[in-house]
Amino acid sequence: MQKKLIVILLVLSGSLALSGCLEDFQVTLHEPGVYMGPSDPLLETSQTAALADRLNTGQTDR
């Protein structure tokens, strides 16, 4: 009887402890190809050549 009570208390305390680990789930909807975050200062600079060079350097070995 006492072992059964200890097991029940352990299960209840364990489930109570684990219930505190849950996060609030929020779904964030995004549109593909549309940046909806804060303004990015790097988008204003012209780095297309440097980015294309970096892409070619990293992708040519594959």
Short mmCIF file of C-alpha atoms in Angstrom, two decimals:
data_model
loop_
_atom_site.label_atom_id
_atom_site.label_comp_id
_atom_site.label_asym_id
_atom_site.label_seq_id
_atom_site.Cartn_x
_atom_site.Cartn_y
_atom_site.Cartn_z
CA MET A 1 0.00 0.00 0.00
CA GLN A 2 2.77 2.43 0.91
CA LYS A 3 4.75 1.66 -2.27
CA LYS A 4 1.65 2.33 -4.35
CA LEU A 5 1.18 5.70 -2.64
CA ILE A 6 4.82 6.63 -3.25
CA VAL A 7 4.53 5.71 -6.94
CA ILE A 8 1.35 7.76 -7.29
CA LEU A 9 3.00 10.77 -5.61
CA LEU A 10 6.07 10.45 -7.83
CA VAL A 11 3.95 10.31 -10.98
CA LEU A 12 1.88 13.30 -9.90
CA SER A 13 4.90 15.37 -8.89
CA GLY A 14 6.71 14.42 -12.10
CA SER A 15 3.79 15.39 -14.28
CA LEU A 16 3.42 18.64 -12.38
CA ALA A 17 7.12 19.41 -12.82
CA LEU A 18 7.02 18.62 -16.54
CA SER A 19 3.92 20.73 -17.11
CA GLY A 20 5.99 23.81 -16.27
CA CYS A 21 8.23 23.10 -19.26
CA LEU A 22 5.51 23.74 -21.82
CA GLU A 23 5.84 26.79 -24.01
CA ASP A 24 3.07 28.94 -25.34
CA PHE A 25 2.70 28.06 -29.00
CA GLN A 26 2.14 30.92 -31.38
CA VAL A 27 1.92 30.44 -35.11
CA THR A 28 3.71 33.09 -37.13
CA LEU A 29 2.52 33.29 -40.71
CA HIS A 30 5.01 34.43 -43.32
CA GLU A 31 4.64 35.15 -46.98
CA PRO A 32 7.30 33.54 -49.17
CA GLY A 33 9.75 36.03 -50.60
CA VAL A 34 8.57 38.90 -48.40
CA TYR A 35 10.77 40.09 -45.54
CA MET A 36 8.50 41.19 -42.70
CA GLY A 37 11.12 41.86 -40.01
CA PRO A 38 12.68 45.14 -38.94
CA SER A 39 14.58 47.13 -41.54
CA ASP A 40 17.91 45.60 -42.49
CA PRO A 41 20.71 48.13 -43.09
CA LEU A 42 22.65 45.61 -45.18
CA LEU A 43 19.91 45.51 -47.80
CA GLU A 44 20.62 49.13 -48.68
CA THR A 45 24.26 48.45 -49.59
CA SER A 46 25.30 46.95 -52.88
CA GLN A 47 26.76 43.59 -51.95
CA THR A 48 25.39 41.47 -54.76
CA ALA A 49 28.82 40.84 -56.30
CA ALA A 50 30.34 39.82 -52.95
CA LEU A 51 27.41 37.54 -52.17
CA ALA A 52 27.51 35.94 -55.62
CA ASP A 53 31.26 35.37 -55.23
CA ARG A 54 30.74 33.78 -51.81
CA LEU A 55 27.99 31.54 -53.18
CA ASN A 56 30.14 30.42 -56.09
CA THR A 57 33.09 29.73 -53.80
CA GLY A 58 31.03 27.63 -51.42
CA GLN A 59 28.98 25.78 -54.00
CA THR A 60 31.57 24.92 -56.65
CA ASP A 61 33.07 22.05 -54.66
CA ARG A 62 29.75 20.21 -54.43
#
